[in-house]
C-alpha cells in the first residue's frame, strides 16, 4: 500500500473536522496524518491528509470526501509537485555536558534549531519532510537515553511553476 | 420587521411548498408547535412514535416525490429518528428532520434532554447542522430543503435550539441558495455517453440493469421508450422494480440473492451490462469476482462515489438517470438480440418462480390475488420473507408502486411508511404487506391510521416466526431455531425443532387488536376467507383493515444464492 496525500478545502464550521475524521474511522480507511488550519479566508479551512491505500480505496476516499456538503475542493497530491513540512520537537533529557554538546553538533549539521536548553536538557525543533523527521527521531533515539517527542503532522502546498513566470 | 424564529420557520415551510408534515412535540419543540397551531396551511400529523413518524415521512416522500418533513423534540425525540434517518440515507429519500434542542447556552452542559444529534447522525445523513444564530435560520432551512432534494437526495437534519427559535430577527426567507462545496452535477458527459452507446451497439448479449435511481429520477417513461426502441432485455434490483412493467417482453426479473434464476443467469452470461442507478450492493452482486464476468460494464449514477465502489466499471457516467436516458434516446437503435432473448426465455421457462406448497393459502396466492384485484396499487412492504415474496410476485404494471426498505432492510418500516404513502396519495389503493414480527415493531401507528381515517389494507403474513431468519436457520444452521419463534413460551422446550407443532394460537390476536384500535380485522385460513376479507377491506373506506393470513412456517423464499456464491450458483429447490 502506498502513502498518499490529499489537500482539502472545507467550510470552517463546527463539526467538519469530526465529520472528515469520522469518514476514515467509519469506513476503516487507513488515516495516517491530518492537519487543519484556517486559510486566507477565515470561513475556509484547509486540511492536509496523509493516508495509506491502494488505488481503488484512494479513489473511493476522494469521491466520498467530495460528496460531503462541507467540502469545497479535494486536491490530489499524487502527481503534483509540492512543498511539504512537518513540525517536530524533540526534548533530549538527562544529558551530560558531552551529550549536550553532541546535540548541538547534530543540530548544526542537520539544520535543526535549538529552541531552548537548560542544565541537563535541550529542546530541538525540526521542520522537515515527515520522512526526514522520522530519521531525526531515529538518530536521537539511538544516540541518547531519554528523549520526548511531539510532532504536528504534515502540511503541504503546491509548488509554484517556474515556467509560468513573467 | 422583526419576528420570532418560530414564525420564520412556519413561513419557510410554506415557501418550500410543505402542506403536510409529521410532528411529535416536547418541551424543546413546543414553541414551534404553538406557531403551527396558529396557521392552517400546513397539516401536522401526529404519529405515535418518532420511529413511526420518520418512516411515515419516508413513505410520503417515496410516493409523492416531495420532501418528507419531520419535527420532533430534543433528546429522546431526536434519537428515535436515527433508524429512519439511516434508512432514508440508504435509499436516497429526501427528508428534512427538524429536531428541538436545548438553548445554546446549555448545549454541552448535560442539560435535561440534551443530545448531540448532529454528532450521532453524522455518518448516516446527507447533511446536518445546529442553528446557532437566529440570523442564520432562514438560510439554513433554505439550504436544508435544497440539499435534501437535489443531486442524490437524502435526509438532512436541522437542530433548532430553543432560544434561537424564540429570538426575534429578520423576516426574510432567501430565494436562492449558494453553497460553496455543494454543486450537484448536471448534464451528461457527451464523450462518455458516446462510448457507452458504441459499446452497446457492438454487444451480442447486452443487458440493462435498472436500480432505484431510475425510479427516483422519475425516468420510467424514458426508460420504457428506450427499451421499446432497442429491444434489449432488462433485469432490475428490488428498488428498480416497476421502472419497466413486469409484463414487458424484455423484462427478465430481479437479480440478487433472491433474484430469479433467469435474471441471475443473464447477468452471468451477458457481454455488456448497462447499469443505471444502482449501488451494486452485495445483496445483488453475489461473489464479486464472478459478477458479470464476461461483460463490459457501463454505469450511470448521480453519485460518483457509487461508481466503481463494489464493481469496477469500464465506462463510468456521472449523471441524473433521466437526463442520461433522454440523451441515449437520441442515439439508440434497435438491436438484433433475438438469439439472446431466446436464451433468456429458455432460462425463464426452465426455472419459473413458483412456491412449492400444499397450502391453500400461501404468499404467492395472496400476492396473485392482489395483482388480480387492485389496479395500480401502492404496495408497501416491511422486511423479511414477505418482502421477497412481494418483490417476486407483485405485478408491476402502469403506475403500480413497490415501496420497500431496500438498503437498510428496516423491520418496522412497512406499516408507518404505508401511513405516509396513503396520506400523500389519498385517492390510491395502499396495501401494506408485513410480517407478524415487523408489524409488531410499529403496531402503535394503527392509532394514527384510525384517527386520520386512512383505509390502508394491511396484509400480515403470519407464519409465527421471524421467517427470514428462521429460513437461514433451517437451511444453514441445522434447524437450530434460536430466538425466531414468536410463539415461544417459558414452558416451551428450548430445542424445539418441530415446525409443525401445534402451539398456542394467537399472540397477539391481531383481529382483536385491530378492533381495539377501531380498525377492522380478519383472520384468513383459506381462499374463501381471503376473498371475504379483501371484499370487506375494499368496502371499509374510513379505517384501516388488518388481514391476518395464517401461512405455513416452512414456505421458503427460493431461489436463493447461499452466502459467498456467484449469482448463477442458486439453490432453486429445497
Ligand atoms: C430492525 C430490524 N431488526 C432485525 C432485523 C433482522 N431481520 C430481517 S428479516 C427478520 C424477520 C422478519 O420476520 P417477520 O416480520 O415475521 O417477517 P417474515 O420474514 O416472517 O415474513 C429479521 C429479524 C431487521 N431486518 N431489522
XYZ file of C-alpha atoms and ligand atoms in Angstrom:
766
model
C 0.000 0.000 0.000
C 1.267 3.379 -0.956
C 1.454 6.553 1.085
C -0.685 9.301 -0.434
C -1.519 12.888 0.277
C -4.664 14.929 -0.160
C -5.265 18.596 0.402
C -8.780 19.591 1.267
C -10.621 22.893 1.369
C -13.566 22.730 3.762
C -16.039 25.120 5.311
C -14.702 26.374 8.638
C -17.696 25.131 10.654
C -18.254 23.268 13.878
C -18.144 19.525 13.371
C -16.491 19.472 9.965
C -13.227 18.047 11.286
C -15.155 15.363 13.157
C -17.044 14.522 10.005
C -13.912 14.141 7.900
C -12.148 12.136 10.602
C -15.309 10.069 11.037
C -15.216 9.064 7.380
C -11.864 7.419 7.946
C -12.810 5.618 11.148
C -16.305 4.692 9.976
C -15.061 3.111 6.780
C -11.843 1.687 8.208
C -9.682 3.749 5.896
C -6.096 3.988 6.981
C -5.589 7.602 8.050
C -2.017 8.477 8.896
C -1.918 12.220 9.425
C -4.463 15.009 9.432
C -3.726 18.665 9.979
C -6.072 21.579 9.725
C -5.993 25.348 9.941
C -7.809 28.346 8.535
C -6.799 29.859 5.206
C -6.564 33.424 3.961
C -10.381 33.278 4.018
C -11.457 32.794 7.653
C -14.609 30.932 6.613
C -12.493 28.283 4.895
C -10.095 25.757 6.434
C -7.518 23.709 4.655
C -6.575 20.199 5.650
C -3.609 18.099 4.687
C -4.368 14.406 4.920
C -1.850 11.597 4.651
C -3.089 8.063 4.237
C -2.172 4.599 3.099
C -4.245 2.858 0.499
C -4.382 1.082 -2.814
C -5.521 2.885 -5.920
C -9.200 1.897 -5.611
C -9.518 2.794 -1.951
C -7.828 6.088 -2.617
C -10.205 6.925 -5.492
C -13.137 5.978 -3.284
C -11.883 8.204 -0.461
C -11.624 11.166 -2.801
C -15.175 10.595 -4.037
C -16.515 10.210 -0.527
C -14.805 13.429 0.532
C -16.162 15.229 -2.500
C -19.635 14.091 -1.574
C -19.654 15.987 1.733
C -21.615 19.197 1.536
C -18.956 20.903 3.680
C -16.092 20.011 1.363
C -15.268 22.734 -1.135
C -12.402 21.144 -3.024
C -10.302 17.986 -2.950
C -6.777 18.205 -4.333
C -4.866 15.024 -5.018
C -1.142 15.499 -4.460
C -0.166 12.190 -6.064
C 1.281 13.602 -9.248
C 1.740 17.180 -8.140
C 4.952 18.916 -7.239
C 4.511 20.001 -3.656
C 6.189 21.548 -0.670
C 5.556 19.629 2.463
C 6.712 20.137 6.018
C 6.053 18.750 9.424
C 6.952 20.351 12.709
C 8.767 18.166 15.218
C 10.021 18.958 18.711
C 12.454 16.640 20.463
C 13.464 17.225 24.049
C 16.686 15.437 24.923
C 16.689 14.854 28.668
C 19.132 13.889 31.402
C 22.166 14.879 29.351
C 25.714 15.046 30.499
C 27.767 18.017 29.365
C 29.226 15.941 26.500
C 25.838 14.805 25.429
C 24.589 18.378 25.296
C 27.451 19.251 23.044
C 26.626 16.290 20.855
C 23.062 17.587 20.444
C 24.365 20.989 19.404
C 26.621 19.334 16.841
C 23.861 17.267 15.387
C 21.687 20.363 15.181
C 24.326 22.236 13.290
C 24.974 19.500 10.772
C 21.339 18.630 10.106
C 19.957 22.167 10.137
C 17.809 21.823 13.252
C 17.034 24.707 15.559
C 17.848 24.643 19.254
C 14.789 26.355 20.707
C 15.659 26.077 24.370
C 18.102 24.451 26.760
C 18.836 24.115 30.460
C 21.351 22.420 32.776
C 20.579 18.889 31.595
C 18.153 19.114 28.650
C 17.973 20.526 25.157
C 14.901 21.255 23.055
C 15.364 20.725 19.342
C 12.956 21.993 16.689
C 12.904 20.345 13.330
C 10.765 21.474 10.395
C 11.306 18.971 7.609
C 9.522 16.432 5.490
C 7.921 13.738 7.553
C 10.427 11.092 6.429
C 13.340 13.320 7.394
C 11.771 13.854 10.806
C 11.432 10.098 11.186
C 15.161 9.814 10.548
C 15.913 12.549 13.045
C 13.967 10.829 15.768
C 15.705 7.596 14.978
C 19.127 9.208 15.213
C 18.404 10.963 18.512
C 16.885 7.850 19.972
C 19.995 5.854 19.124
C 22.323 8.484 20.498
C 20.637 9.471 23.766
C 18.946 7.586 26.562
C 15.830 9.646 27.092
C 14.004 11.774 24.549
C 10.487 13.216 24.423
C 8.877 13.648 21.007
C 5.970 15.705 19.792
C 5.130 16.163 16.139
C 2.370 18.045 14.413
C 1.508 16.171 11.262
C 2.281 17.459 7.803
C 1.066 20.465 5.883
C 1.500 20.720 2.153
C 1.030 23.193 -0.665
C 1.555 23.022 -4.431
C 4.830 24.326 -5.809
C 4.903 27.457 -7.917
C 5.551 26.745 -11.538
C 8.836 28.267 -12.705
C 7.996 28.221 -16.388
C 4.894 30.275 -15.763
C 6.993 33.256 -14.611
C 6.899 36.560 -16.491
C -39.968 43.686 10.618
C -38.652 41.523 13.445
C -40.296 38.169 14.011
C -39.566 35.158 16.219
C -37.627 32.212 14.843
C -40.730 30.063 15.132
C -42.657 32.407 12.833
C -39.876 32.392 10.259
C -39.844 28.601 10.474
C -43.508 28.356 9.516
C -43.075 30.925 6.784
C -40.129 28.959 5.403
C -42.060 25.704 5.272
C -44.936 27.337 3.459
C -42.475 28.844 0.966
C -40.996 25.401 0.415
C -44.439 24.121 -0.518
C -44.888 21.937 2.548
C -48.576 21.213 3.073
C -48.230 18.183 5.305
C -45.639 17.260 7.881
C -45.123 14.816 10.710
C -44.558 16.037 14.250
C -44.205 14.820 17.823
C -43.942 17.589 20.419
C -41.934 18.072 23.603
C -40.526 20.843 25.734
C -37.887 21.887 23.256
C -40.187 21.950 20.247
C -43.328 23.255 21.937
C -42.877 26.809 20.722
C -42.727 25.664 17.112
C -45.839 23.533 17.596
C -47.552 26.542 19.122
C -46.790 28.517 15.992
C -48.036 25.682 13.773
C -51.289 25.671 15.745
C -51.949 29.244 14.669
C -51.946 28.555 10.948
C -53.952 26.421 8.538
C -51.727 25.942 5.538
C -49.665 23.062 6.852
C -51.338 19.970 8.249
C -49.384 18.354 11.066
C -49.831 14.610 11.566
C -49.132 13.124 14.977
C -47.841 9.552 14.714
C -47.473 7.569 17.927
C -43.724 7.048 17.984
C -40.920 9.059 16.391
C -39.682 5.991 14.554
C -43.137 5.549 13.072
C -43.117 9.260 12.356
C -39.985 9.247 10.242
C -40.953 6.096 8.352
C -44.286 7.786 7.604
C -42.378 10.797 6.291
C -40.344 8.401 4.162
C -43.468 6.709 2.819
C -44.853 10.129 1.986
C -41.641 11.248 0.258
C -41.157 7.941 -1.562
C -44.610 8.092 -3.120
C -45.115 11.803 -3.774
C -41.657 12.932 -4.841
C -41.942 15.730 -2.269
C -39.621 16.257 0.665
C -40.796 14.499 3.839
C -40.751 16.842 6.815
C -40.314 15.716 10.430
C -40.406 17.833 13.575
C -39.527 16.283 16.917
C -38.291 17.390 20.266
C -34.727 17.121 21.569
C -33.098 14.149 23.283
C -35.234 11.011 23.003
C -37.393 12.581 20.297
C -34.307 13.094 18.196
C -32.662 9.722 18.900
C -35.870 7.922 17.988
C -35.379 9.234 14.458
C -31.997 7.620 14.000
C -33.083 4.381 12.306
C -35.297 6.268 9.877
C -32.508 8.684 9.027
C -30.210 5.793 8.185
C -32.983 4.141 6.199
C -33.669 7.272 4.161
C -29.982 7.858 3.599
C -29.513 4.396 2.203
C -32.431 4.606 -0.195
C -31.804 8.262 -1.156
C -35.076 9.625 0.213
C -35.370 13.405 0.632
C -36.248 14.301 4.223
C -35.759 17.388 6.321
C -35.759 16.453 10.012
C -36.097 19.313 12.462
C -35.058 18.440 15.991
C -35.670 20.615 19.022
C -32.590 21.398 21.080
C -31.814 22.915 24.454
C -30.872 26.586 24.449
C -27.450 27.384 23.019
C -26.153 28.395 26.465
C -26.952 24.912 27.791
C -25.501 22.891 24.910
C -22.665 20.749 26.204
C -23.772 21.026 29.854
C -25.569 17.702 30.174
C -28.814 19.625 30.186
C -32.103 17.767 30.504
C -32.949 16.076 27.179
C -29.800 17.269 25.505
C -28.164 15.036 22.904
C -25.699 15.850 20.168
C -27.978 14.649 17.402
C -25.776 16.152 14.708
C -22.846 14.141 16.054
C -24.929 10.988 16.382
C -26.206 11.177 12.810
C -23.047 12.462 11.141
C -22.312 9.276 9.264
C -25.906 8.447 8.311
C -27.300 11.636 6.825
C -26.563 13.779 3.842
C -26.053 16.896 5.938
C -26.723 18.099 9.462
C -26.383 21.397 11.245
C -27.272 23.087 14.521
C -28.605 26.609 14.046
C -26.578 28.702 16.475
C -27.701 32.160 15.478
C -31.131 33.495 14.730
C -29.865 35.341 11.640
C -28.775 32.041 10.027
C -32.152 30.351 10.462
C -33.724 31.261 7.116
C -30.629 30.478 5.103
C -30.122 27.133 6.817
C -33.712 25.992 6.264
C -33.481 27.038 2.611
C -30.242 25.092 2.228
C -31.688 22.078 4.033
C -34.534 21.658 1.562
C -32.223 22.270 -1.366
C -29.658 19.714 -0.196
C -32.334 17.132 0.644
C -33.948 17.149 -2.778
C -31.129 17.812 -5.236
C -28.340 15.601 -6.517
C -28.568 12.250 -4.797
C -31.469 13.008 -2.459
C -31.149 12.243 1.235
C -32.039 13.159 4.801
C -30.916 16.478 6.277
C -31.037 17.258 9.999
C -31.602 20.786 11.264
C -31.193 21.125 15.004
C -33.113 24.067 16.485
C -32.094 25.368 19.926
C -34.993 26.786 21.901
C -33.505 30.265 22.357
C -32.815 30.616 18.641
C -36.445 29.805 17.890
C -37.703 32.355 20.396
C -35.281 35.101 19.365
C -36.505 37.958 17.222
C -34.874 38.595 13.876
C -35.423 39.449 10.221
C -38.472 38.061 8.431
C -36.656 37.476 5.155
C -36.571 33.994 3.685
C -33.924 33.693 0.974
C -34.975 32.905 -2.588
C -31.711 31.321 -3.647
C -29.025 29.124 -2.250
C -25.344 29.184 -2.867
C -23.342 26.575 -1.021
C -19.691 26.667 -1.916
C -18.990 22.977 -1.533
C -22.245 21.642 -2.923
C -22.869 21.783 -6.635
C -24.902 18.748 -7.719
C -23.752 17.629 -11.126
C -25.961 18.319 -14.099
C -25.555 17.374 -17.717
C -24.185 14.207 -19.222
C -20.627 13.824 -20.453
C -21.135 13.560 -24.208
C -17.929 11.644 -24.886
C -18.624 9.003 -22.238
C -22.177 8.563 -23.430
C -20.944 8.098 -26.983
C -18.509 5.422 -25.842
C -21.308 3.713 -23.965
C -23.649 3.738 -26.940
C -20.923 2.371 -29.171
C -20.253 -0.471 -26.760
C -23.974 -1.158 -26.696
C -24.017 -1.372 -30.494
C -21.165 -3.830 -30.560
C -22.519 -6.159 -27.892
C -24.036 -9.511 -28.797
C -25.657 -10.108 -25.408
C -26.435 -6.686 -23.989
C -28.396 -6.348 -20.761
C -29.787 -3.396 -18.875
C -29.629 -3.432 -15.074
C -32.053 -0.972 -13.526
C -31.758 0.245 -9.940
C -33.767 2.518 -7.686
C -32.104 5.589 -9.183
C -34.313 5.278 -12.252
C -37.462 5.429 -10.136
C -36.122 8.273 -8.015
C -35.201 10.291 -11.096
C -38.724 9.817 -12.440
C -37.318 8.261 -15.603
C -39.851 5.481 -16.100
C -41.350 6.872 -19.290
C -37.942 7.469 -20.816
C -36.713 4.012 -19.875
C -39.795 2.352 -21.291
C -39.244 4.199 -24.574
C -35.603 3.205 -24.637
C -36.400 -0.463 -24.204
C -39.141 -0.421 -26.819
C -36.672 1.151 -29.186
C -33.654 -1.056 -28.534
C -35.405 -4.322 -27.584
C -32.655 -5.115 -25.119
C -33.576 -7.291 -22.116
C -33.763 -5.761 -18.667
C -33.070 -7.028 -15.168
C -33.678 -4.951 -12.062
C -32.901 -4.648 -8.406
C -35.826 -4.633 -5.997
C -35.592 -0.843 -5.808
C -35.657 -0.671 -9.591
C -38.849 -2.693 -9.866
C -41.633 -1.128 -11.835
C -39.362 1.090 -13.898
C -40.197 -1.345 -16.682
C -43.569 -3.131 -16.464
C -43.118 -6.729 -15.382
C -45.211 -7.921 -18.313
C -42.895 -6.312 -20.851
C -41.412 -9.000 -23.115
C -37.991 -7.543 -22.337
C -38.276 -7.731 -18.558
C -36.426 -10.722 -17.149
C -36.754 -10.275 -13.372
C -34.931 -9.283 -10.206
C -31.315 -10.158 -9.725
C -29.505 -10.905 -6.499
C -29.654 -13.187 -3.518
C -33.346 -13.858 -4.034
C -33.458 -12.877 -7.661
C -35.000 -15.124 -10.258
C -32.916 -17.748 -11.972
C -33.151 -16.265 -15.451
C -32.112 -12.787 -14.315
C -29.081 -14.022 -12.402
C -28.151 -16.266 -15.301
C -28.470 -13.345 -17.705
C -26.090 -11.280 -15.580
C -23.618 -14.103 -15.581
C -23.801 -14.600 -19.350
C -24.197 -11.107 -20.809
C -21.316 -9.477 -22.640
C -22.382 -5.923 -21.885
C -24.038 -4.790 -18.685
C -25.542 -1.341 -18.929
C -26.459 -0.403 -15.374
C -28.358 2.687 -14.334
C -28.913 3.992 -10.811
C -27.729 1.093 -8.679
C -25.106 0.761 -5.962
C -24.156 -2.843 -6.729
C -24.959 -3.680 -3.127
C -23.593 -7.053 -2.032
C -27.115 -8.472 -1.983
C -27.270 -8.150 -5.725
C -23.723 -8.991 -6.728
C -23.113 -12.310 -5.005
C -19.448 -13.276 -5.254
C -17.870 -10.120 -6.648
C -15.171 -11.761 -8.752
C -17.775 -13.744 -10.680
C -20.248 -10.923 -11.146
C -20.973 -10.338 -14.836
C -17.542 -11.684 -15.543
C -17.940 -11.881 -19.300
C -19.270 -8.370 -19.574
C -18.048 -4.910 -20.191
C -19.802 -2.773 -17.583
C -21.272 0.677 -18.040
C -22.620 2.512 -15.028
C -24.702 5.672 -14.887
C -25.210 7.154 -11.440
C -25.800 10.607 -9.992
C -23.371 9.796 -7.181
C -19.798 9.442 -8.354
C -18.976 7.632 -5.114
C -21.323 4.802 -6.144
C -19.344 4.185 -9.288
C -16.585 1.577 -9.170
C -17.018 1.107 -5.433
C -18.051 -2.529 -5.424
C -17.795 -3.407 -9.075
C -15.087 -1.825 -11.188
C -16.751 -0.457 -14.290
C -15.399 0.139 -17.766
C -17.401 3.208 -18.672
C -18.499 5.425 -15.766
C -21.022 8.194 -16.357
C -21.955 10.565 -13.550
C -25.412 11.861 -14.421
C -29.050 12.014 -13.461
C -30.746 8.894 -14.825
C -33.499 10.802 -16.567
C -31.168 13.211 -18.324
C -28.908 10.375 -19.344
C -31.683 8.211 -20.760
C -33.093 11.188 -22.650
C -29.701 11.613 -24.281
C -29.486 7.893 -25.012
C -32.819 8.072 -26.791
C -31.243 10.383 -29.345
C -28.679 7.769 -30.368
C -30.369 4.455 -29.648
C -31.254 1.999 -32.376
C -32.979 -1.351 -32.496
C -30.655 -4.237 -31.794
C -30.562 -7.726 -33.200
C -30.907 -9.636 -29.962
C -33.249 -12.460 -30.903
C -30.889 -15.304 -30.077
C -30.008 -13.738 -26.761
C -33.669 -13.210 -25.935
C -34.382 -16.818 -26.779
C -31.616 -17.978 -24.458
C -33.147 -15.940 -21.670
C -36.589 -17.318 -22.413
C -35.232 -20.843 -22.033
C -33.986 -19.994 -18.551
C -37.261 -18.303 -17.712
C -39.279 -21.324 -18.770
C -36.860 -23.792 -17.207
C -36.988 -22.257 -13.760
C -40.081 -20.127 -13.323
C -40.790 -18.644 -9.916
C -43.279 -20.696 -8.033
C -43.845 -21.623 -4.458
C -43.894 -25.331 -3.763
C -46.510 -25.684 -1.096
C -49.565 -27.725 -0.365
C -51.257 -24.944 1.498
C -54.498 -23.442 0.295
C -53.383 -20.057 1.475
C -49.804 -19.067 0.747
C -47.760 -15.953 -0.062
C -47.810 -16.480 -3.809
C -51.609 -16.840 -3.882
C -52.078 -13.761 -1.738
C -49.926 -11.579 -3.969
C -51.553 -13.001 -7.072
C -54.932 -12.131 -5.614
C -53.688 -8.578 -5.064
C -52.440 -8.480 -8.674
C -55.832 -9.509 -9.910
C -57.923 -7.306 -7.643
C -56.262 -3.921 -7.432
C -55.443 -1.589 -10.263
C -52.109 0.176 -9.931
C -51.878 -0.006 -6.143
C -49.106 1.314 -3.953
C -47.726 -1.717 -2.155
C -45.563 -1.016 0.870
C -43.676 -3.890 2.422
C -41.895 -4.496 5.656
C -38.713 -6.565 5.764
C -38.465 -10.333 5.705
C -39.724 -13.246 3.656
C -42.969 -11.465 2.841
C -40.911 -8.634 1.316
C -39.111 -11.025 -1.003
C -42.333 -12.829 -1.906
C -43.857 -9.466 -2.771
C -40.834 -8.457 -4.810
C -41.028 -11.747 -6.666
C -44.723 -11.994 -7.387
C -46.101 -8.454 -7.442
C -47.039 -7.456 -10.957
C -45.727 -4.033 -11.736
C -47.834 -2.548 -14.460
C -48.797 1.023 -15.206
C -48.092 3.105 -12.153
C -48.038 0.287 -9.589
C -45.523 1.176 -6.910
C -43.457 -1.008 -4.654
C -42.238 0.850 -1.583
C -39.698 -1.022 0.459
C -36.694 -0.536 2.698
C -34.017 -1.668 0.279
C -30.670 -0.588 1.621
C -31.019 -0.776 5.376
C -33.666 -3.506 5.476
C -35.508 -1.973 8.386
C -38.137 -4.100 10.114
C -40.940 -1.888 11.343
C -40.704 0.288 8.244
C -43.703 -1.077 6.377
C -46.793 -0.055 8.233
C -45.847 3.528 9.122
C -44.498 4.039 5.597
C -47.902 2.916 4.321
C -49.484 5.553 6.561
C -47.305 8.192 4.918
C -47.998 6.831 1.449
C -51.752 6.955 1.997
C -51.591 10.495 3.381
C -49.722 11.542 0.269
C -51.973 9.595 -2.108
C -55.480 9.674 -0.683
C -57.020 8.534 -3.964
C -54.891 5.463 -4.468
C -55.175 1.998 -3.005
C -52.418 1.486 -0.453
C -51.616 -2.026 0.696
C -49.083 -2.938 3.326
C -47.580 -6.395 3.204
C -45.910 -7.156 6.506
C -44.834 -9.968 8.824
C -46.075 -10.803 12.277
C -42.647 -9.734 13.531
C -42.253 -6.475 11.633
C -45.829 -5.296 12.154
C -45.319 -5.512 15.904
C -42.369 -3.164 15.658
C -44.571 -0.174 14.869
C -48.012 -1.504 15.634
C -48.894 1.679 17.546
C -49.342 3.525 14.240
C -52.711 1.817 13.958
C -53.941 4.705 16.070
C -52.530 7.227 13.575
C -54.221 5.418 10.705
C -57.539 5.171 12.542
C -57.569 8.794 13.691
C -56.762 10.031 10.203
C -59.310 7.704 8.572
C -56.740 6.013 6.393
C -58.185 2.921 4.707
C -54.901 1.041 4.346
C -55.150 -2.676 3.737
C -52.622 -4.395 5.967
C -51.785 -7.959 4.983
C -49.948 -9.726 7.777
C -48.180 -12.879 6.628
C -48.394 -14.701 9.918
C -46.022 -17.649 9.963
C -45.448 -17.459 13.737
C -41.775 -16.872 13.098
C -39.195 -14.267 12.256
C -39.423 -16.056 8.987
C -36.450 -14.792 7.069
C -34.048 -15.582 9.875
C -35.777 -18.881 10.532
C -35.228 -19.759 6.873
C -31.483 -19.232 7.271
C -31.508 -21.335 10.436
C -33.360 -24.058 8.623
C -31.077 -24.060 5.598
C -27.694 -23.186 7.048
C -27.817 -23.693 10.840
C -29.071 -27.230 11.137
C -32.537 -26.120 12.268
C -31.410 -24.516 15.483
C -34.240 -22.028 15.725
C -32.574 -19.653 18.119
C -34.900 -16.815 19.106
C -37.021 -16.801 15.975
C -40.247 -18.360 17.220
C -42.755 -15.643 18.033
C -44.923 -18.129 19.935
C -42.096 -19.207 22.195
C -43.295 -19.526 25.745
C -41.478 -20.063 29.025
C -42.829 -23.576 29.130
C -41.514 -24.489 25.656
C -38.687 -26.888 25.001
C -35.661 -24.814 24.043
C -34.630 -27.380 21.467
C -37.968 -27.396 19.725
C -37.313 -28.092 16.053
C -40.809 -29.023 15.209
C -42.189 -26.556 12.744
C -45.453 -28.454 12.629
C -46.084 -28.432 16.343
C -49.398 -27.048 17.499
C -48.696 -24.018 19.647
C -50.937 -21.513 21.402
C -52.787 -19.860 18.537
C -52.515 -16.094 18.639
C -50.016 -13.766 20.152
C -51.241 -11.139 19.861
C -54.712 -11.667 18.469
C -54.357 -9.266 15.536
C -58.077 -9.230 14.834
C -58.968 -8.175 18.348
C -56.086 -5.768 18.330
C -57.360 -4.106 15.166
C -60.783 -3.822 16.727
C -59.411 -2.329 19.896
C -57.882 0.462 17.840
C -61.120 0.988 15.931
C -59.914 -0.732 12.767
C -61.329 -3.789 11.003
C -59.747 -7.191 11.409
C -59.971 -10.500 9.541
C -58.232 -13.813 10.024
C -57.720 -15.865 6.902
C -57.190 -19.639 6.825
C -58.267 -20.407 3.263
C -59.131 -18.883 -0.078
C -62.757 -18.304 0.809
C -61.731 -16.315 3.866
C -59.310 -14.385 1.702
C -61.988 -13.353 -0.737
C -64.293 -12.211 2.047
C -61.544 -10.331 3.812
C -60.424 -8.416 0.718
C -64.024 -7.603 -0.168
C -64.532 -6.335 3.360
C -61.376 -4.264 3.105
C -62.420 -2.650 -0.151
C -65.695 -1.564 1.380
C -64.071 -0.219 4.505
C -63.194 3.277 3.341
C -62.867 5.008 6.701
C -60.352 2.950 8.624
C -57.542 0.501 8.085
C -58.269 -3.170 7.599
C -55.959 -5.773 9.063
C -55.966 -9.115 7.324
C -54.047 -11.793 9.146
C -53.072 -14.592 6.770
C -52.295 -17.825 8.591
C -49.490 -19.185 6.429
C -47.028 -22.059 6.681
C -43.863 -21.603 8.662
C -41.768 -23.552 6.207
C -42.588 -21.761 2.982
C -39.108 -20.794 1.853
C -38.087 -17.871 -0.282
C -36.463 -19.539 -3.256
C -34.342 -19.481 -5.242
C -31.513 -18.293 -3.033
C -27.823 -17.674 -3.615
C -26.078 -19.002 -0.490
C -23.636 -16.504 1.028
C -20.326 -16.256 -0.795
C -21.555 -17.842 -4.007
C -21.757 -16.484 -7.506
C -25.164 -15.381 -8.773
C -25.522 -18.361 -11.078
C -24.997 -20.814 -8.224
C -28.520 -20.739 -6.919
C -30.392 -23.139 -4.739
C -33.594 -23.450 -6.700
C -35.321 -26.191 -4.756
C -35.135 -27.412 -1.201
C -34.943 -3.655 12.976
C -34.516 -4.990 12.486
N -34.184 -5.964 13.344
C -33.802 -7.184 12.885
C -33.733 -7.447 11.555
C -33.289 -8.816 11.042
N -34.399 -9.477 10.333
C -34.539 -9.439 8.989
S -35.889 -10.236 8.449
C -36.325 -10.673 10.010
C -37.555 -11.493 10.260
C -38.798 -10.791 9.919
O -39.868 -11.523 10.435
P -41.364 -11.183 10.099
O -41.589 -9.725 10.257
O -42.260 -12.048 10.869
O -41.456 -11.474 8.547
P -41.264 -12.847 7.737
O -39.804 -12.964 7.412
O -41.741 -13.943 8.617
O -42.067 -12.649 6.515
C -35.395 -10.197 10.928
C -35.457 -10.441 12.383
C -34.060 -6.384 10.678
N -34.002 -6.508 9.361
N -34.468 -5.187 11.163
